Structures are given as structure tokens and as C-alpha cells.
Coordinates of C-alpha atoms in Angstrom, one line a residue:
M1 CA 109.6 191.2 -108.5
K2 CA 109.6 193.5 -111.5
P3 CA 106.4 195.5 -112.3
G4 CA 104.4 193.8 -115.0
H5 CA 105.9 190.3 -114.3
I6 CA 104.3 187.3 -112.8
A7 CA 106.0 185.3 -110.0
L8 CA 105.0 182.1 -108.2
V9 CA 104.2 183.0 -104.6
A10 CA 102.5 179.8 -103.3
G11 CA 101.8 176.3 -104.5
G12 CA 103.6 174.3 -107.2
G13 CA 105.3 171.9 -104.8
G14 CA 104.4 168.5 -103.4
T15 CA 104.7 169.1 -99.7
K16 CA 101.5 168.9 -97.6
L17 CA 100.9 171.6 -95.0
S18 CA 99.5 170.9 -91.6
F19 CA 98.5 173.2 -88.7
G20 CA 101.6 174.2 -86.7
Q21 CA 104.0 174.0 -89.7
T22 CA 105.7 176.9 -91.4
L23 CA 107.1 176.0 -94.9
D24 CA 108.3 177.7 -98.0
A25 CA 105.1 178.7 -99.7
R26 CA 106.4 177.7 -103.2
Q27 CA 107.1 174.2 -102.0
V28 CA 103.6 173.5 -100.7
A29 CA 100.8 171.6 -102.6
L30 CA 97.7 173.8 -102.4
A31 CA 94.2 172.5 -102.6
I32 CA 91.5 174.3 -104.6
T33 CA 91.9 177.9 -103.5
R34 CA 88.8 179.9 -104.2
D35 CA 89.9 183.3 -102.7
V36 CA 93.1 185.1 -102.2
T37 CA 93.3 188.5 -100.5
F38 CA 95.9 190.7 -98.8
A39 CA 95.9 191.4 -95.0
S40 CA 96.7 194.9 -93.9
N41 CA 100.3 194.0 -93.2
G42 CA 100.8 192.6 -96.8
D43 CA 100.5 188.9 -95.9
L44 CA 98.6 186.8 -98.5
L45 CA 95.4 185.1 -97.2
L46 CA 94.1 182.0 -98.9
A47 CA 90.7 180.3 -98.5
E48 CA 91.6 176.7 -99.3
T49 CA 88.2 175.4 -100.1
T50 CA 88.9 171.7 -100.5
A51 CA 91.4 171.6 -97.7
C52 CA 88.8 173.2 -95.3
R53 CA 91.2 175.8 -93.9
V54 CA 92.6 179.4 -94.2
D55 CA 96.3 179.8 -94.9
R56 CA 98.6 182.8 -94.6
V57 CA 101.8 183.6 -96.6
D58 CA 104.1 185.9 -94.7
A59 CA 104.9 188.8 -97.0
S60 CA 108.4 189.3 -95.7
T61 CA 109.6 185.7 -95.6
G62 CA 107.5 183.8 -98.2
M63 CA 106.7 181.2 -95.6
I64 CA 103.2 179.7 -95.4
S65 CA 101.3 178.5 -92.4
V66 CA 97.7 177.5 -91.6
D67 CA 95.8 180.3 -89.9
A68 CA 92.8 178.2 -88.9
G69 CA 91.2 174.9 -89.7
Q70 CA 91.8 171.2 -89.5
P71 CA 91.7 168.8 -92.5
C72 CA 88.3 168.1 -93.9
S73 CA 86.5 165.2 -92.1
Q74 CA 84.0 162.7 -93.1
L75 CA 82.3 163.1 -89.7
E76 CA 82.6 166.6 -88.5
N77 CA 83.2 169.8 -90.5
Y78 CA 81.8 172.4 -88.2
L79 CA 83.5 173.3 -84.9
D80 CA 84.1 176.7 -83.3
G81 CA 87.1 177.1 -80.9
P82 CA 90.8 177.7 -81.0
A83 CA 92.2 178.0 -84.6
N84 CA 94.1 174.7 -84.2
V85 CA 91.0 172.7 -83.6
A86 CA 88.3 174.7 -85.5
R87 CA 86.7 173.0 -88.5
F88 CA 85.4 174.6 -91.7
Y89 CA 83.5 173.0 -94.6
A90 CA 84.5 174.6 -97.9
P91 CA 85.7 178.1 -96.9
F92 CA 85.1 180.1 -100.0
S93 CA 86.4 183.6 -99.2
V94 CA 88.3 185.5 -96.6
A95 CA 88.4 189.2 -95.6
Q96 CA 90.1 191.2 -92.9
G97 CA 88.1 193.5 -90.7
A98 CA 89.2 196.8 -89.4
D99 CA 90.3 195.2 -86.1
G100 CA 92.5 192.7 -87.9
S101 CA 90.1 189.8 -87.4
L102 CA 89.4 187.6 -90.4
H103 CA 85.9 186.8 -91.7
V104 CA 85.4 183.6 -93.6
A105 CA 82.5 182.6 -95.8
D106 CA 82.2 179.0 -94.6
T107 CA 80.1 177.9 -97.6
G108 CA 79.5 174.3 -96.7
N109 CA 78.3 175.2 -93.3
G110 CA 76.2 178.1 -94.4
V111 CA 77.8 180.6 -92.1
I112 CA 80.2 183.5 -91.8
R113 CA 83.0 182.7 -89.3
R114 CA 85.3 185.1 -87.5
I115 CA 88.9 184.4 -86.5
D116 CA 89.8 186.8 -83.7
A117 CA 93.0 188.7 -84.4
S118 CA 94.3 188.6 -80.8
S119 CA 93.1 185.2 -79.5
S120 CA 92.9 183.2 -82.8
V121 CA 89.6 181.8 -81.7
V122 CA 87.1 180.9 -84.4
S123 CA 83.5 181.7 -83.8
T124 CA 80.3 181.8 -85.8
Y125 CA 79.7 185.5 -86.7
A126 CA 76.5 185.1 -88.8
G127 CA 74.3 182.3 -89.9
T128 CA 72.8 179.1 -88.5
P129 CA 75.4 176.3 -88.7
E130 CA 74.7 173.5 -91.2
V131 CA 71.3 175.1 -92.3
Q132 CA 71.1 176.2 -95.9
G133 CA 68.4 178.7 -96.6
F134 CA 67.4 182.3 -97.0
A135 CA 65.8 183.8 -93.8
G136 CA 66.5 186.2 -91.0
D137 CA 66.3 189.7 -92.5
G138 CA 66.1 192.1 -89.6
G139 CA 66.8 189.5 -86.9
P140 CA 69.9 188.5 -85.0
R141 CA 72.8 187.7 -87.3
T142 CA 73.4 184.3 -85.7
Q143 CA 69.9 183.2 -86.6
A144 CA 70.1 184.1 -90.2
E145 CA 70.1 181.4 -92.9
F146 CA 72.3 181.6 -96.0
A147 CA 72.4 179.4 -99.1
Y148 CA 76.1 178.7 -99.5
P149 CA 77.6 182.1 -98.7
S150 CA 80.4 182.8 -101.1
G151 CA 81.7 186.3 -100.3
G152 CA 80.9 189.8 -99.4
S153 CA 82.1 193.1 -98.2
L154 CA 82.8 194.1 -94.6
R155 CA 82.8 197.8 -95.7
T156 CA 79.3 197.7 -97.1
R157 CA 78.1 194.8 -94.9
R158 CA 76.7 193.0 -97.9
L159 CA 76.9 189.3 -98.4
A160 CA 76.6 187.1 -101.6
D161 CA 75.4 183.6 -101.5
R162 CA 75.1 181.0 -104.3
D163 CA 71.4 181.7 -105.1
R164 CA 70.8 185.3 -104.3
R165 CA 72.4 188.4 -102.7
A166 CA 71.6 189.0 -99.0
E167 CA 71.9 192.5 -97.6

């Protein structure tokens, strides 16, 4: 790609992506994607809010795959565990930590989730699942309450939610 030019990297196609598939990123139909960021190796990370998952576009091949998350469900949208069974509800942003693990603002569940870089296991890093609120300053991170977390900074350890900023 030439400097100063725009190129399609992902989306624009009609093919639906499922966990376990690796497809040409330009041929895939993307859901509403609220956040795009780069991993330390140059891969593109996407928080697909309405698809309830986190995707990765390989920087060297242009192929896309699901990093974590199953399709949105009418019954259950919160589940920790292996990336291929974990469930998110409206992931809004994604960031990579120093150890390579991903942190996801799981807005609909009111929590920050962590995808372990070595095991690909999804766990709740901060927040009380399925409880929207604003509480927990100074207490254990897993007992905090967030009102629709939408992003933040791992470097500064600050978090933004829909209604106010939590530090």
C-alpha cells in the first residue's frame, strides 16, 4: 500500500465467519465493529460488537479468524472459558497487554475480560458479570461494577464507561 492511500483490509464481502475458520479478510461480512487496534506483531484486532466476538486479521497473510467468542445468543451471552466456547455481549474495545494477552471491554456484561495469550482462555479480569453500576473503588477488581465499559488504557490503568470515567 502506498503512503497516503486507503486500502480495504477487512469486510466488504458476504461470507460469514465462524470460530475455527480462516478466510480472506476482504471477503468476510463484518458486523458492527466498534474498535480496531493493532497487536504488537502488526495483526489487526477487531471488537465486533454485534457479532459478540473478537477477530484478528493476520498482518502477513490478510486472513481473518475469530480470536474469541461465539455468536450472540438469546439465552446466554456471558461465559468464561476456552476462546472457542466463551461468550461476550457487545464487546466494545480491545487492547493488548504487555504479556500479549488481550483485554476486552465487554460492554453488555459490564466487565473487562482477558484472553490469555498462551492458553486462549477467556476470564473476567474486572467487574461483576451482568451487573451495571458504579461501585467498588479501592476494592477487588472482580467486585467492581461498571456502567457499560467502553474502553480504557492498560498503560494508565484507567477505564471509561458510558456514564462516567472510572479510575
